[in-house]
């Protein structure tokens, strides 16, 4: 992405700042390659809730904090069930569902579904956006208590 701004100095929307190369990286999911390094050094897993910004922590509900009971993953239940098309509440529900039902069979299903989703290029962007809405923008009126 570039740092283009409007006349008032505010960053333009993500879809206007995403470069051609960035669009290719997103569509092919090649932007995920750096996360493979984190898997190799043990900071991440192949399957688990996607890592999120630290700034989001104050906006989690007590239940949503459970997503941190497991290592973050390259892919997860939310990614194979809508990816970036899911709203935050549904994404967190899928993350908690995964945390509460970790099995080898479920992980294998998620891996197979991930391959399908990536090859079909499903759920990459919300309509008119290059990235997902920020959690703090969606929940700015509801600041959840920390755990």
PDB file of N, CA and C in Angstrom, residues 1-5 11-12 17:
ATOM      1  N   UNK A   1       0.843  -1.177   0.000  1.00  0.00           N
ATOM      2  CA  UNK A   1       0.000   0.000   0.000  1.00  0.00           C
ATOM      3  C   UNK A   1       0.884   1.235   0.000  1.00  0.00           C
ATOM      4  N   UNK A   2       0.340   2.294  -0.565  1.00  0.00           N
ATOM      5  CA  UNK A   2       1.077   3.552  -0.527  1.00  0.00           C
ATOM      6  C   UNK A   2       0.488   4.441   0.571  1.00  0.00           C
ATOM      7  N   UNK A   3       1.054   5.608   0.770  1.00  0.00           N
ATOM      8  CA  UNK A   3       0.603   6.521   1.827  1.00  0.00           C
ATOM      9  C   UNK A   3      -0.092   7.754   1.277  1.00  0.00           C
ATOM     10  N   UNK A   4      -0.802   7.613   0.163  1.00  0.00           N
ATOM     11  CA  UNK A   4      -1.484   8.756  -0.453  1.00  0.00           C
ATOM     12  C   UNK A   4      -2.551   9.308   0.479  1.00  0.00           C
ATOM     13  N   UNK A   5      -2.621  10.643   0.516  1.00  0.00           N
ATOM     14  CA  UNK A   5      -3.563  11.323   1.406  1.00  0.00           C
ATOM     15  C   UNK A   5      -4.451  12.263   0.609  1.00  0.00           C
ATOM     16  N   UNK A  11      -5.316   9.829   5.283  1.00  0.00           N
ATOM     17  CA  UNK A  11      -5.040   8.738   4.357  1.00  0.00           C
ATOM     18  C   UNK A  11      -6.278   8.400   3.537  1.00  0.00           C
ATOM     19  N   UNK A  12      -6.059   8.108   2.265  1.00  0.00           N
ATOM     20  CA  UNK A  12      -7.162   7.674   1.409  1.00  0.00           C
ATOM     21  C   UNK A  12      -7.616   6.283   1.843  1.00  0.00           C
ATOM     22  N   UNK A  17      -5.384   3.053  -1.965  1.00  0.00           N
ATOM     23  CA  UNK A  17      -3.950   3.059  -1.659  1.00  0.00           C
ATOM     24  C   UNK A  17      -3.259   1.746  -2.022  1.00  0.00           C
TER      25      UNK A  17
END
